[in-house]
């Protein structure tokens, strides 16, 4: 899966990985490889003018942040999806994680949403007069 990530997404991924359920060695190796894959290099830190304030606040030049393309394996996608779904279940998602969530977690079908629109029907419509009570 090829996905373009912005700096905010790349900073958020290690936080998402904290929400993985306990599992086998392979899952955590995948998580570590994923963390390294999206980590900002020294050149990127300089180019984007990243400034970590140390109190959980990080600034960068958003005008330069056009995103970077990453090719994620199915295993990496599944690890990210698990972390994001666990965040959702625990109700700890915030606006910063929504772009990642929408990119990696398929939208669930809304059972209340109609699958067809009235204009899609080709049958004739009969007019019924409402009955008086």
GROMACS .gro file of C-alpha atoms in nm:
model
  133
    1UNK     CA    1   0.000   0.000   0.000
    2UNK     CA    2   0.149   0.331  -0.105
    3UNK     CA    3   0.057   0.620   0.122
    4UNK     CA    4   0.172   0.981   0.138
    5UNK     CA    5   0.242   1.094   0.492
    6UNK     CA    6   0.296   1.444   0.626
    7UNK     CA    7   0.530   1.525   0.915
    8UNK     CA    8   0.241   1.516   1.164
    9UNK     CA    9   0.150   1.163   1.052
   10UNK     CA   10   0.509   1.045   1.080
   11UNK     CA   11   0.539   1.188   1.431
   12UNK     CA   12   0.208   1.026   1.531
   13UNK     CA   13   0.293   0.671   1.418
   14UNK     CA   14   0.521   0.587   1.716
   15UNK     CA   15   0.237   0.701   1.944
   16UNK     CA   16  -0.006   0.471   1.761
   17UNK     CA   17   0.233   0.178   1.805
   18UNK     CA   18   0.208   0.213   2.184
   19UNK     CA   19  -0.150   0.086   2.157
   20UNK     CA   20  -0.059  -0.254   2.012
   21UNK     CA   21  -0.190  -0.553   2.205
   22UNK     CA   22   0.067  -0.798   2.338
   23UNK     CA   23   0.171  -1.036   2.065
   24UNK     CA   24   0.449  -1.232   1.907
   25UNK     CA   25   0.801  -1.133   1.819
   26UNK     CA   26   0.721  -1.086   1.448
   27UNK     CA   27   0.457  -0.822   1.522
   28UNK     CA   28   0.694  -0.616   1.734
   29UNK     CA   29   0.978  -0.649   1.481
   30UNK     CA   30   0.734  -0.518   1.220
   31UNK     CA   31   0.639  -0.230   1.451
   32UNK     CA   32   1.006  -0.141   1.503
   33UNK     CA   33   1.076  -0.154   1.128
   34UNK     CA   34   0.771   0.065   1.070
   35UNK     CA   35   0.889   0.318   1.328
   36UNK     CA   36   1.231   0.334   1.162
   37UNK     CA   37   1.078   0.363   0.814
   38UNK     CA   38   0.881   0.679   0.897
   39UNK     CA   39   1.139   0.833   1.129
   40UNK     CA   40   1.264   1.175   1.018
   41UNK     CA   41   1.626   1.175   0.903
   42UNK     CA   42   1.873   1.443   1.009
   43UNK     CA   43   1.847   1.599   0.663
   44UNK     CA   44   1.468   1.609   0.689
   45UNK     CA   45   1.484   1.766   1.035
   46UNK     CA   46   1.698   2.045   0.889
   47UNK     CA   47   1.498   2.083   0.566
   48UNK     CA   48   1.159   2.102   0.740
   49UNK     CA   49   1.306   2.321   1.018
   50UNK     CA   50   1.175   2.085   1.287
   51UNK     CA   51   1.195   2.233   1.635
   52UNK     CA   52   1.102   2.009   1.928
   53UNK     CA   53   1.008   2.223   2.226
   54UNK     CA   54   1.054   1.929   2.464
   55UNK     CA   55   0.710   1.962   2.625
   56UNK     CA   56   0.520   1.760   2.366
   57UNK     CA   57   0.508   2.050   2.120
   58UNK     CA   58   0.692   2.027   1.789
   59UNK     CA   59   0.705   2.293   1.519
   60UNK     CA   60   0.807   2.263   1.154
   61UNK     CA   61   0.773   2.457   0.832
   62UNK     CA   62   0.435   2.337   0.704
   63UNK     CA   63   0.484   2.515   0.370
   64UNK     CA   64   0.767   2.275   0.290
   65UNK     CA   65   0.571   1.970   0.410
   66UNK     CA   66   0.417   1.838   0.089
   67UNK     CA   67   0.432   1.482   0.220
   68UNK     CA   68   0.651   1.184   0.145
   69UNK     CA   69   0.541   0.861  -0.018
   70UNK     CA   70   0.590   0.534   0.168
   71UNK     CA   71   0.528   0.179   0.051
   72UNK     CA   72   0.380  -0.021   0.340
   73UNK     CA   73   0.367  -0.399   0.347
   74UNK     CA   74   0.045  -0.577   0.436
   75UNK     CA   75   0.197  -0.665   0.773
   76UNK     CA   76   0.286  -0.300   0.844
   77UNK     CA   77  -0.065  -0.189   0.747
   78UNK     CA   78  -0.214  -0.449   0.982
   79UNK     CA   79   0.006  -0.332   1.271
   80UNK     CA   80  -0.095   0.031   1.216
   81UNK     CA   81  -0.459  -0.066   1.180
   82UNK     CA   82  -0.449  -0.259   1.508
   83UNK     CA   83  -0.298   0.034   1.696
   84UNK     CA   84  -0.547   0.282   1.551
   85UNK     CA   85  -0.846   0.055   1.618
   86UNK     CA   86  -0.731   0.009   1.979
   87UNK     CA   87  -0.705   0.387   2.017
   88UNK     CA   88  -1.059   0.417   1.882
   89UNK     CA   89  -1.191   0.149   2.122
   90UNK     CA   90  -1.025   0.325   2.416
   91UNK     CA   91  -1.165   0.660   2.296
   92UNK     CA   92  -0.823   0.827   2.282
   93UNK     CA   93  -0.825   0.934   1.917
   94UNK     CA   94  -0.799   1.307   1.859
   95UNK     CA   95  -0.796   1.522   1.545
   96UNK     CA   96  -0.422   1.467   1.494
   97UNK     CA   97  -0.478   1.094   1.433
   98UNK     CA   98  -0.782   1.115   1.203
   99UNK     CA   99  -0.587   1.136   0.871
  100UNK     CA  100  -0.392   0.823   0.970
  101UNK     CA  101  -0.708   0.647   1.084
  102UNK     CA  102  -0.886   0.723   0.757
  103UNK     CA  103  -0.583   0.609   0.555
  104UNK     CA  104  -0.528   0.276   0.730
  105UNK     CA  105  -0.863   0.167   0.876
  106UNK     CA  106  -1.127   0.083   0.616
  107UNK     CA  107  -1.455   0.262   0.671
  108UNK     CA  108  -1.714   0.035   0.825
  109UNK     CA  109  -2.051   0.026   0.657
  110UNK     CA  110  -2.309   0.225   0.851
  111UNK     CA  111  -2.607  -0.006   0.909
  112UNK     CA  112  -2.841   0.294   0.910
  113UNK     CA  113  -2.713   0.414   0.572
  114UNK     CA  114  -2.930   0.315   0.280
  115UNK     CA  115  -2.752   0.127   0.007
  116UNK     CA  116  -2.956   0.280  -0.272
  117UNK     CA  117  -3.107   0.613  -0.346
  118UNK     CA  118  -3.475   0.663  -0.434
  119UNK     CA  119  -3.372   0.801  -0.772
  120UNK     CA  120  -3.200   0.467  -0.847
  121UNK     CA  121  -3.532   0.284  -0.860
  122UNK     CA  122  -3.694   0.235  -1.198
  123UNK     CA  123  -4.028   0.102  -1.080
  124UNK     CA  124  -4.331   0.325  -1.114
  125UNK     CA  125  -4.427   0.528  -0.812
  126UNK     CA  126  -4.786   0.511  -0.708
  127UNK     CA  127  -4.935   0.806  -0.534
  128UNK     CA  128  -5.115   0.709  -0.222
  129UNK     CA  129  -5.353   0.944  -0.049
  130UNK     CA  130  -5.293   0.951   0.324
  131UNK     CA  131  -5.586   0.814   0.520
  132UNK     CA  132  -5.749   1.035   0.773
  133UNK     CA  133  -5.754   0.920   1.129
   0.00000   0.00000   0.00000
